[in-house]
Amino acid sequence: MSALTIAGRALSSRLFLGTGGLPSLVLLEPVVAAAEPGLVTVSVRRTSSTRDGGLLDVLRRSGVPLLPNTAGCLSPREAVMTAELAREALGTDWVKLEVIGDEASLLPDAIGLVDAADQLVRRGFTVLPYTTDDPVLARRLVDVGCAAVMPLGSPIGSGLGVLNPHAIEAVRAAVDVPVVLDAGVGTASDAALALELGCDAVLAATAVTRADDPVTMAGALRLAVEAGYAARRAGRIPRRTTARASSPMTGRIA
Amino acid sequence: MRITVNGQETALDGRTVADLLAARLDDPRPHGIAVAVNDEVVPRDDWPRRPLAGGDVVEIVTAVQGG
């Protein structure tokens, strides 16, 4: 699979892995090994202990680059502050930007998102915003300097897959930066579909971490992303509403 | 002297960010940690000399599992 490059950095895989939701940190190492992700996301939270349970040790050992997020941030101010703290704590200026509109839907706040992205780009961050499947908003995010856009397939944690494939295709067509499908992936076929639609990568968290068998699902998503990317390059046949025989009609017996 | 650390008001014994970290985390220079004072990130190298004053609002964060 040819490499994906974001902001000049070549990534080893088109599958990005979210680490939230694993029932036990013990599973993290085998999950990462099975997924072979190009990036792994982490969140930043208040702490009263230096013991992070070995999270950073495991991730650093895996050699996969970290992508801190601003998950749960409800305002540009909070998101920018969280990104600044992540940069200091983790030594990366990459950030998966989330500015959440409300805690029920977890949908992005489009206006706050562009504002926060603009501020972070000016502060030297490489910004990958979690956004809606809106091609106009995607273009606005690229206009302020985002290095990629991460449209949702369906709500975070829903596992509903890609609810509006046409919108994802429209986002793909609207921007010239990598498109990473983020949120909604429930199983391997959802990830494959995202790549078939033209996405450059997929970020999956819950699909892996809350699967009955996270390690096996991690491997399934790795294969699905490879399959979807290959299918995209191969070029699918046009859809038809009528049958078209693939076997010759001539030369049949009787 | 009273300061607010991670949303909770508390008494401060030491004088600097490093003193605070030593008191709370048993380590004046812990790894994987970031500190903000009054909405400004304090770079790690500045922890030993960044003074704290009454009323300061301090955030101490680290990476956790997240999507």
Short mmCIF file of N, CA, C and O in Angstrom, two decimals, chain A residues 18-148:
data_model
loop_
_atom_site.label_atom_id
_atom_site.label_comp_id
_atom_site.label_asym_id
_atom_site.label_seq_id
_atom_site.Cartn_x
_atom_site.Cartn_y
_atom_site.Cartn_z
N GLY A 18 -7.78 4.97 17.48
CA GLY A 18 -8.10 5.65 18.73
C GLY A 18 -7.94 4.68 19.87
O GLY A 18 -8.24 3.49 19.73
N THR A 19 -7.45 5.17 21.00
CA THR A 19 -7.15 4.26 22.11
C THR A 19 -8.24 4.26 23.17
O THR A 19 -8.14 3.52 24.15
N GLY A 20 -9.26 5.09 23.02
CA GLY A 20 -10.29 5.20 24.05
C GLY A 20 -11.22 4.00 24.06
O GLY A 20 -11.58 3.48 23.00
N GLY A 21 -11.60 3.58 25.25
CA GLY A 21 -12.64 2.56 25.36
C GLY A 21 -12.16 1.15 25.59
O GLY A 21 -12.97 0.23 25.79
N LEU A 22 -10.85 0.92 25.58
CA LEU A 22 -10.36 -0.45 25.83
C LEU A 22 -10.69 -0.85 27.27
O LEU A 22 -10.46 -0.08 28.20
N PRO A 23 -11.20 -2.07 27.45
CA PRO A 23 -11.53 -2.50 28.82
C PRO A 23 -10.30 -2.64 29.70
O PRO A 23 -10.38 -2.51 30.92
N SER A 24 -9.15 -2.88 29.09
CA SER A 24 -7.93 -3.03 29.88
C SER A 24 -6.74 -2.54 29.07
O SER A 24 -6.63 -2.80 27.87
N LEU A 25 -5.84 -1.84 29.75
CA LEU A 25 -4.64 -1.35 29.07
C LEU A 25 -3.75 -2.50 28.59
O LEU A 25 -2.95 -2.32 27.67
N VAL A 26 -3.94 -3.66 29.19
CA VAL A 26 -3.16 -4.84 28.79
C VAL A 26 -3.39 -5.14 27.30
O VAL A 26 -2.51 -5.67 26.62
N LEU A 27 -4.60 -4.82 26.83
CA LEU A 27 -4.94 -5.11 25.43
C LEU A 27 -4.29 -4.14 24.45
O LEU A 27 -4.27 -4.40 23.25
N LEU A 28 -3.79 -3.02 24.96
CA LEU A 28 -3.34 -1.97 24.03
C LEU A 28 -2.20 -2.45 23.14
O LEU A 28 -2.22 -2.22 21.93
N GLU A 29 -1.23 -3.10 23.74
CA GLU A 29 -0.07 -3.52 22.96
C GLU A 29 -0.45 -4.50 21.84
O GLU A 29 -0.10 -4.26 20.69
N PRO A 30 -1.21 -5.57 22.14
CA PRO A 30 -1.61 -6.47 21.04
C PRO A 30 -2.55 -5.81 20.03
O PRO A 30 -2.50 -6.14 18.84
N VAL A 31 -3.38 -4.89 20.48
CA VAL A 31 -4.28 -4.20 19.54
C VAL A 31 -3.46 -3.35 18.57
O VAL A 31 -3.70 -3.37 17.36
N VAL A 32 -2.51 -2.62 19.10
CA VAL A 32 -1.67 -1.78 18.23
C VAL A 32 -0.85 -2.67 17.28
O VAL A 32 -0.71 -2.37 16.09
N ALA A 33 -0.37 -3.78 17.80
CA ALA A 33 0.41 -4.69 16.95
C ALA A 33 -0.44 -5.25 15.82
O ALA A 33 0.03 -5.41 14.69
N ALA A 34 -1.71 -5.53 16.10
CA ALA A 34 -2.60 -6.11 15.07
C ALA A 34 -3.06 -5.05 14.07
O ALA A 34 -3.22 -5.34 12.89
N ALA A 35 -3.26 -3.83 14.56
CA ALA A 35 -3.77 -2.76 13.68
C ALA A 35 -2.67 -2.17 12.81
O ALA A 35 -2.94 -1.68 11.71
N GLU A 36 -1.45 -2.17 13.31
CA GLU A 36 -0.32 -1.50 12.62
C GLU A 36 -0.73 -0.10 12.15
O GLU A 36 -0.57 0.22 10.96
N PRO A 37 -1.23 0.73 13.05
CA PRO A 37 -1.78 2.02 12.61
C PRO A 37 -0.70 3.02 12.23
O PRO A 37 0.45 2.91 12.67
N GLY A 38 -1.10 4.00 11.42
CA GLY A 38 -0.19 5.08 11.02
C GLY A 38 -0.07 6.15 12.09
O GLY A 38 0.94 6.85 12.16
N LEU A 39 -1.12 6.28 12.90
CA LEU A 39 -1.15 7.22 14.02
C LEU A 39 -1.99 6.59 15.13
O LEU A 39 -2.90 5.81 14.83
N VAL A 40 -1.71 6.95 16.37
CA VAL A 40 -2.61 6.59 17.46
C VAL A 40 -3.02 7.85 18.20
O VAL A 40 -2.18 8.72 18.46
N THR A 41 -4.30 7.94 18.53
CA THR A 41 -4.76 9.13 19.24
C THR A 41 -4.78 8.89 20.74
O THR A 41 -4.97 7.77 21.21
N VAL A 42 -4.56 9.98 21.45
CA VAL A 42 -4.71 10.00 22.90
C VAL A 42 -5.43 11.29 23.28
O VAL A 42 -5.46 12.24 22.50
N SER A 43 -6.01 11.30 24.46
CA SER A 43 -6.63 12.51 24.99
C SER A 43 -5.73 13.09 26.08
O SER A 43 -4.77 12.45 26.50
N VAL A 44 -6.07 14.29 26.51
CA VAL A 44 -5.31 14.96 27.55
C VAL A 44 -6.27 15.31 28.68
O VAL A 44 -7.30 15.93 28.44
N ARG A 45 -5.95 14.85 29.87
CA ARG A 45 -6.85 15.08 31.01
C ARG A 45 -6.05 15.43 32.26
O ARG A 45 -4.87 15.10 32.37
N ARG A 46 -6.76 16.07 33.20
CA ARG A 46 -6.16 16.38 34.49
C ARG A 46 -5.64 15.11 35.16
O ARG A 46 -6.26 14.05 35.04
N THR A 47 -4.54 15.27 35.88
CA THR A 47 -3.97 14.10 36.55
C THR A 47 -3.50 14.48 37.95
O THR A 47 -3.12 15.62 38.21
N SER A 48 -3.56 13.49 38.84
CA SER A 48 -3.01 13.70 40.18
C SER A 48 -1.96 12.65 40.46
O SER A 48 -1.63 12.37 41.59
N SER A 49 -1.46 12.05 39.38
CA SER A 49 -0.51 10.95 39.55
C SER A 49 0.41 10.91 38.34
O SER A 49 0.02 11.28 37.24
N THR A 50 1.63 10.48 38.52
CA THR A 50 2.52 10.31 37.37
C THR A 50 2.33 8.95 36.73
O THR A 50 2.90 8.65 35.70
N ARG A 51 1.52 8.12 37.40
CA ARG A 51 1.29 6.78 36.85
C ARG A 51 0.16 6.86 35.82
O ARG A 51 -1.00 7.02 36.18
N ASP A 52 0.51 6.79 34.54
CA ASP A 52 -0.52 6.81 33.50
C ASP A 52 -0.89 5.39 33.11
O ASP A 52 -1.52 5.15 32.09
N GLY A 53 -0.48 4.43 33.94
CA GLY A 53 -0.80 3.04 33.65
C GLY A 53 0.04 2.48 32.53
O GLY A 53 -0.26 1.44 31.98
N GLY A 54 1.09 3.21 32.16
CA GLY A 54 1.97 2.70 31.13
C GLY A 54 1.51 3.03 29.72
O GLY A 54 2.10 2.56 28.75
N LEU A 55 0.46 3.86 29.59
CA LEU A 55 -0.08 4.20 28.27
C LEU A 55 1.01 4.73 27.34
O LEU A 55 1.20 4.22 26.24
N LEU A 56 1.71 5.75 27.81
CA LEU A 56 2.72 6.36 26.94
C LEU A 56 3.88 5.41 26.70
O LEU A 56 4.46 5.40 25.61
N ASP A 57 4.22 4.61 27.70
CA ASP A 57 5.31 3.64 27.51
C ASP A 57 4.96 2.65 26.40
O ASP A 57 5.76 2.38 25.52
N VAL A 58 3.74 2.13 26.46
CA VAL A 58 3.31 1.16 25.44
C VAL A 58 3.32 1.80 24.06
O VAL A 58 3.83 1.23 23.09
N LEU A 59 2.78 3.00 23.97
CA LEU A 59 2.67 3.66 22.66
C LEU A 59 4.05 4.04 22.13
O LEU A 59 4.31 3.91 20.94
N ARG A 60 4.92 4.49 23.01
CA ARG A 60 6.27 4.86 22.54
C ARG A 60 7.02 3.62 22.07
O ARG A 60 7.75 3.67 21.09
N ARG A 61 6.82 2.50 22.79
CA ARG A 61 7.47 1.25 22.39
C ARG A 61 7.01 0.81 21.01
O ARG A 61 7.78 0.25 20.23
N SER A 62 5.75 1.07 20.69
CA SER A 62 5.20 0.63 19.40
C SER A 62 5.79 1.44 18.25
O SER A 62 5.75 1.00 17.10
N GLY A 63 6.31 2.61 18.57
CA GLY A 63 6.91 3.44 17.53
C GLY A 63 5.89 4.19 16.67
O GLY A 63 6.26 4.90 15.74
N VAL A 64 4.60 4.05 16.97
CA VAL A 64 3.56 4.73 16.18
C VAL A 64 3.47 6.19 16.65
O VAL A 64 3.41 6.44 17.85
N PRO A 65 3.46 7.14 15.71
CA PRO A 65 3.37 8.54 16.12
C PRO A 65 2.05 8.83 16.85
O PRO A 65 1.01 8.28 16.50
N LEU A 66 2.13 9.73 17.84
CA LEU A 66 0.95 10.09 18.63
C LEU A 66 0.20 11.24 17.97
O LEU A 66 0.81 12.17 17.43
N LEU A 67 -1.11 11.17 18.05
CA LEU A 67 -1.97 12.27 17.61
C LEU A 67 -2.88 12.64 18.78
O LEU A 67 -3.92 12.01 18.99
N PRO A 68 -2.49 13.64 19.57
CA PRO A 68 -3.36 14.03 20.68
C PRO A 68 -4.63 14.69 20.15
O PRO A 68 -4.61 15.34 19.11
N ASN A 69 -5.73 14.49 20.87
CA ASN A 69 -6.98 15.12 20.44
C ASN A 69 -7.46 16.12 21.48
O ASN A 69 -6.90 16.23 22.57
N THR A 70 -8.46 16.88 21.07
CA THR A 70 -9.09 17.82 22.01
C THR A 70 -10.50 17.34 22.30
O THR A 70 -11.44 18.14 22.39
N ALA A 71 -10.65 16.03 22.42
CA ALA A 71 -11.97 15.42 22.62
C ALA A 71 -12.71 16.06 23.78
O ALA A 71 -12.14 16.29 24.85
N GLY A 72 -13.97 16.31 23.55
CA GLY A 72 -14.83 16.82 24.61
C GLY A 72 -14.79 18.33 24.80
O GLY A 72 -15.58 18.87 25.57
N CYS A 73 -13.88 19.00 24.10
CA CYS A 73 -13.80 20.45 24.28
C CYS A 73 -15.02 21.12 23.65
O CYS A 73 -15.41 20.82 22.53
N LEU A 74 -15.61 22.04 24.41
CA LEU A 74 -16.87 22.65 23.99
C LEU A 74 -16.71 24.07 23.47
O LEU A 74 -17.68 24.70 23.07
N SER A 75 -15.49 24.59 23.48
CA SER A 75 -15.27 25.95 22.98
C SER A 75 -13.90 26.02 22.33
O SER A 75 -13.01 25.21 22.65
N PRO A 76 -13.72 26.97 21.41
CA PRO A 76 -12.39 27.15 20.83
C PRO A 76 -11.33 27.41 21.89
O PRO A 76 -10.22 26.89 21.81
N ARG A 77 -11.67 28.20 22.89
CA ARG A 77 -10.70 28.52 23.94
C ARG A 77 -10.20 27.25 24.64
O ARG A 77 -9.00 27.05 24.83
N GLU A 78 -11.15 26.38 24.99
CA GLU A 78 -10.79 25.13 25.67
C GLU A 78 -9.97 24.22 24.74
O GLU A 78 -9.00 23.59 25.17
N ALA A 79 -10.36 24.19 23.48
CA ALA A 79 -9.65 23.32 22.53
C ALA A 79 -8.23 23.81 22.30
O ALA A 79 -7.28 23.00 22.24
N VAL A 80 -8.05 25.11 22.16
CA VAL A 80 -6.71 25.66 21.93
C VAL A 80 -5.83 25.41 23.16
O VAL A 80 -4.66 25.01 23.03
N MET A 81 -6.40 25.62 24.34
CA MET A 81 -5.62 25.38 25.57
C MET A 81 -5.23 23.90 25.68
O MET A 81 -4.09 23.57 26.03
N THR A 82 -6.17 23.02 25.37
CA THR A 82 -5.90 21.59 25.44
C THR A 82 -4.82 21.19 24.44
O THR A 82 -3.92 20.39 24.74
N ALA A 83 -4.87 21.77 23.23
CA ALA A 83 -3.85 21.47 22.23
C ALA A 83 -2.47 21.95 22.69
O ALA A 83 -1.46 21.26 22.50
N GLU A 84 -2.45 23.13 23.30
CA GLU A 84 -1.17 23.66 23.80
C GLU A 84 -0.60 22.74 24.89
O GLU A 84 0.61 22.48 24.93
N LEU A 85 -1.47 22.27 25.78
CA LEU A 85 -1.01 21.37 26.85
C LEU A 85 -0.53 20.04 26.25
O LEU A 85 0.48 19.48 26.69
N ALA A 86 -1.24 19.56 25.23
CA ALA A 86 -0.83 18.29 24.59
C ALA A 86 0.53 18.45 23.93
O ALA A 86 1.38 17.55 24.00
N ARG A 87 0.74 19.59 23.30
CA ARG A 87 2.03 19.82 22.63
C ARG A 87 3.17 19.80 23.64
O ARG A 87 4.23 19.23 23.40
N GLU A 88 2.91 20.42 24.79
CA GLU A 88 3.94 20.47 25.82
C GLU A 88 4.17 19.08 26.45
O GLU A 88 5.31 18.66 26.65
N ALA A 89 3.07 18.36 26.70
CA ALA A 89 3.20 17.07 27.38
C ALA A 89 3.79 16.00 26.47
O ALA A 89 4.52 15.12 26.93
N LEU A 90 3.45 16.05 25.18
CA LEU A 90 3.77 14.94 24.29
C LEU A 90 4.81 15.28 23.24
O LEU A 90 5.27 14.40 22.50
N GLY A 91 5.15 16.55 23.13
CA GLY A 91 6.22 16.92 22.21
C GLY A 91 5.83 16.79 20.74
O GLY A 91 6.69 16.52 19.90
N THR A 92 4.54 16.95 20.43
CA THR A 92 4.13 16.96 19.03
C THR A 92 3.23 18.16 18.78
O THR A 92 2.43 18.53 19.66
N ASP A 93 3.38 18.76 17.60
CA ASP A 93 2.47 19.87 17.30
C ASP A 93 1.32 19.43 16.39
O ASP A 93 0.59 20.25 15.86
N TRP A 94 1.16 18.13 16.25
CA TRP A 94 -0.02 17.60 15.55
C TRP A 94 -1.18 17.54 16.53
O TRP A 94 -0.99 17.20 17.70
N VAL A 95 -2.37 17.86 16.05
CA VAL A 95 -3.54 17.75 16.92
C VAL A 95 -4.76 17.37 16.10
O VAL A 95 -4.98 17.88 15.00
N LYS A 96 -5.51 16.40 16.64
CA LYS A 96 -6.84 16.13 16.11
C LYS A 96 -7.79 17.07 16.83
O LYS A 96 -8.04 16.92 18.03
N LEU A 97 -8.27 18.06 16.09
CA LEU A 97 -9.06 19.12 16.71
C LEU A 97 -10.53 18.72 16.77
O LEU A 97 -11.15 18.43 15.76
N GLU A 98 -11.05 18.72 17.98
CA GLU A 98 -12.49 18.55 18.18
C GLU A 98 -13.00 19.77 18.92
O GLU A 98 -12.44 20.14 19.97
N VAL A 99 -14.02 20.40 18.36
CA VAL A 99 -14.79 21.39 19.11
C VAL A 99 -16.24 20.89 19.03
O VAL A 99 -16.85 20.90 17.96
N ILE A 100 -16.73 20.42 20.15
CA ILE A 100 -18.00 19.70 20.18
C ILE A 100 -19.13 20.69 20.44
O ILE A 100 -19.03 21.56 21.30
N GLY A 101 -20.22 20.53 19.67
CA GLY A 101 -21.35 21.45 19.80
C GLY A 101 -22.23 21.14 20.99
O GLY A 101 -22.70 22.06 21.67
N ASP A 102 -22.48 19.89 21.22
CA ASP A 102 -23.21 19.52 22.44
C ASP A 102 -22.89 18.08 22.81
O ASP A 102 -22.47 17.28 21.96
N GLU A 103 -23.09 17.78 24.08
CA GLU A 103 -22.62 16.51 24.60
C GLU A 103 -23.56 15.36 24.26
O GLU A 103 -23.20 14.19 24.48
N ALA A 104 -24.74 15.67 23.74
CA ALA A 104 -25.67 14.60 23.38
C ALA A 104 -25.31 14.04 22.00
O ALA A 104 -25.16 12.83 21.83
N SER A 105 -25.15 14.92 21.03
CA SER A 105 -24.87 14.47 19.66
C SER A 105 -23.38 14.28 19.42
O SER A 105 -22.98 13.53 18.53
N LEU A 106 -22.55 14.98 20.18
CA LEU A 106 -21.10 15.04 19.96
C LEU A 106 -20.76 15.50 18.54
O LEU A 106 -19.68 15.22 18.03
N LEU A 107 -21.69 16.22 17.93
CA LEU A 107 -21.41 16.77 16.59
C LEU A 107 -20.49 17.98 16.72
O LEU A 107 -20.52 18.70 17.72
N PRO A 108 -19.67 18.21 15.68
CA PRO A 108 -18.79 19.37 15.73
C PRO A 108 -19.58 20.68 15.73
O PRO A 108 -20.63 20.78 15.10
N ASP A 109 -19.05 21.67 16.43
CA ASP A 109 -19.57 23.04 16.36
C ASP A 109 -18.83 23.72 15.19
O ASP A 109 -17.68 24.12 15.32
N ALA A 110 -19.51 23.81 14.06
CA ALA A 110 -18.85 24.23 12.83
C ALA A 110 -18.17 25.60 12.97
O ALA A 110 -17.02 25.78 12.53
N ILE A 111 -18.85 26.53 13.62
CA ILE A 111 -18.30 27.89 13.72
C ILE A 111 -17.09 27.91 14.65
O ILE A 111 -16.04 28.46 14.32
N GLY A 112 -17.24 27.25 15.80
CA GLY A 112 -16.12 27.19 16.73
C GLY A 112 -14.95 26.41 16.17
O GLY A 112 -13.78 26.70 16.46
N LEU A 113 -15.24 25.43 15.34
CA LEU A 113 -14.20 24.58 14.76
C LEU A 113 -13.27 25.39 13.85
O LEU A 113 -12.04 25.28 13.94
N VAL A 114 -13.86 26.18 12.98
CA VAL A 114 -13.04 27.00 12.06
C VAL A 114 -12.23 28.02 12.86
O VAL A 114 -11.05 28.24 12.58
N ASP A 115 -12.84 28.61 13.85
CA ASP A 115 -12.16 29.59 14.70
C ASP A 115 -10.95 28.93 15.39
O ASP A 115 -9.82 29.44 15.32
N ALA A 116 -11.17 27.78 16.02
CA ALA A 116 -10.08 27.10 16.74
C ALA A 116 -9.00 26.64 15.77
O ALA A 116 -7.80 26.75 16.07
N ALA A 117 -9.41 26.13 14.61
CA ALA A 117 -8.42 25.67 13.62
C ALA A 117 -7.53 26.84 13.18
O ALA A 117 -6.30 26.70 13.09
N ASP A 118 -8.15 27.96 12.94
CA ASP A 118 -7.42 29.15 12.52
C ASP A 118 -6.40 29.55 13.60
O ASP A 118 -5.22 29.79 13.31
N GLN A 119 -6.84 29.57 14.84
CA GLN A 119 -5.92 29.94 15.94
C GLN A 119 -4.75 28.96 16.05
O GLN A 119 -3.59 29.36 16.23
N LEU A 120 -5.06 27.67 15.93
CA LEU A 120 -4.01 26.66 16.11
C LEU A 120 -3.01 26.66 14.96
O LEU A 120 -1.80 26.49 15.18
N VAL A 121 -3.50 26.86 13.74
CA VAL A 121 -2.57 26.94 12.60
C VAL A 121 -1.62 28.12 12.81
O VAL A 121 -0.40 28.01 12.60
N ARG A 122 -2.15 29.24 13.27
CA ARG A 122 -1.31 30.42 13.51
C ARG A 122 -0.29 30.16 14.61
O ARG A 122 0.77 30.79 14.65
N ARG A 123 -0.63 29.25 15.52
CA ARG A 123 0.32 28.92 16.61
C ARG A 123 1.27 27.80 16.21
O ARG A 123 2.00 27.28 17.06
N GLY A 124 1.24 27.40 14.96
CA GLY A 124 2.22 26.43 14.48
C GLY A 124 1.81 24.98 14.56
O GLY A 124 2.65 24.09 14.40
N PHE A 125 0.54 24.72 14.82
CA PHE A 125 0.08 23.34 14.90
C PHE A 125 -0.22 22.78 13.51
O PHE A 125 -0.56 23.52 12.58
N THR A 126 -0.07 21.45 13.39
CA THR A 126 -0.58 20.71 12.25
C THR A 126 -1.96 20.21 12.65
O THR A 126 -2.08 19.35 13.53
N VAL A 127 -2.99 20.78 12.03
CA VAL A 127 -4.35 20.60 12.53
C VAL A 127 -5.14 19.63 11.65
O VAL A 127 -5.24 19.82 10.43
N LEU A 128 -5.68 18.59 12.29
CA LEU A 128 -6.56 17.62 11.62
C LEU A 128 -7.92 17.72 12.31
O LEU A 128 -8.11 17.14 13.38
N PRO A 129 -8.85 18.46 11.72
CA PRO A 129 -10.12 18.70 12.41
C PRO A 129 -11.16 17.61 12.18
O PRO A 129 -11.36 17.15 11.05
N TYR A 130 -11.81 17.21 13.26
CA TYR A 130 -13.00 16.35 13.20
C TYR A 130 -14.16 17.23 12.79
O TYR A 130 -14.47 18.22 13.46
N THR A 131 -14.77 16.90 11.65
CA THR A 131 -15.78 17.79 11.08
C THR A 131 -17.00 17.01 10.63
O THR A 131 -17.01 15.78 10.66
N THR A 132 -18.02 17.74 10.23
CA THR A 132 -19.20 17.09 9.66
C THR A 132 -18.90 16.70 8.21
O THR A 132 -17.87 17.09 7.65
N ASP A 133 -19.81 15.98 7.58
CA ASP A 133 -19.59 15.54 6.20
C ASP A 133 -20.07 16.63 5.23
O ASP A 133 -20.80 16.34 4.28
N ASP A 134 -19.61 17.85 5.47
CA ASP A 134 -20.06 19.03 4.73
C ASP A 134 -18.90 19.55 3.89
O ASP A 134 -17.89 20.00 4.44
N PRO A 135 -19.01 19.48 2.56
CA PRO A 135 -17.88 19.89 1.72
C PRO A 135 -17.55 21.39 1.83
O PRO A 135 -16.39 21.77 1.68
N VAL A 136 -18.55 22.20 2.11
CA VAL A 136 -18.30 23.64 2.25
C VAL A 136 -17.46 23.91 3.51
O VAL A 136 -16.47 24.65 3.47
N LEU A 137 -17.86 23.28 4.60
CA LEU A 137 -17.09 23.44 5.85
C LEU A 137 -15.68 22.88 5.68
O LEU A 137 -14.70 23.48 6.16
N ALA A 138 -15.57 21.76 4.99
CA ALA A 138 -14.24 21.17 4.76
C ALA A 138 -13.33 22.17 4.05
O ALA A 138 -12.16 22.33 4.39
N ARG A 139 -13.90 22.84 3.06
CA ARG A 139 -13.10 23.82 2.32
C ARG A 139 -12.70 25.00 3.21
O ARG A 139 -11.59 25.50 3.14
N ARG A 140 -13.61 25.42 4.06
CA ARG A 140 -13.29 26.52 4.99
C ARG A 140 -12.13 26.11 5.91
O ARG A 140 -11.27 26.92 6.25
N LEU A 141 -12.14 24.86 6.32
CA LEU A 141 -11.07 24.38 7.21
C LEU A 141 -9.73 24.34 6.48
O LEU A 141 -8.68 24.67 7.06
N VAL A 142 -9.77 23.96 5.22
CA VAL A 142 -8.52 23.96 4.44
C VAL A 142 -8.07 25.41 4.20
O VAL A 142 -6.87 25.71 4.24
N ASP A 143 -9.03 26.29 3.99
CA ASP A 143 -8.70 27.71 3.76
C ASP A 143 -7.89 28.30 4.93
O ASP A 143 -7.04 29.15 4.73
N VAL A 144 -8.20 27.87 6.15
CA VAL A 144 -7.47 28.42 7.30
C VAL A 144 -6.19 27.62 7.58
O VAL A 144 -5.47 27.93 8.54
N GLY A 145 -5.92 26.60 6.77
CA GLY A 145 -4.62 25.95 6.87
C GLY A 145 -4.59 24.55 7.46
O GLY A 145 -3.51 24.04 7.79
N CYS A 146 -5.74 23.90 7.58
CA CYS A 146 -5.74 22.53 8.11
C CYS A 146 -5.00 21.59 7.16
O CYS A 146 -5.09 21.71 5.95
N ALA A 147 -4.30 20.62 7.74
CA ALA A 147 -3.45 19.71 6.96
C ALA A 147 -4.23 18.54 6.40
O ALA A 147 -3.76 17.84 5.50
N ALA A 148 -5.42 18.30 6.94
CA ALA A 148 -6.30 17.23 6.50
C ALA A 148 -7.68 17.59 7.03
O ALA A 148 -7.82 18.53 7.83
#
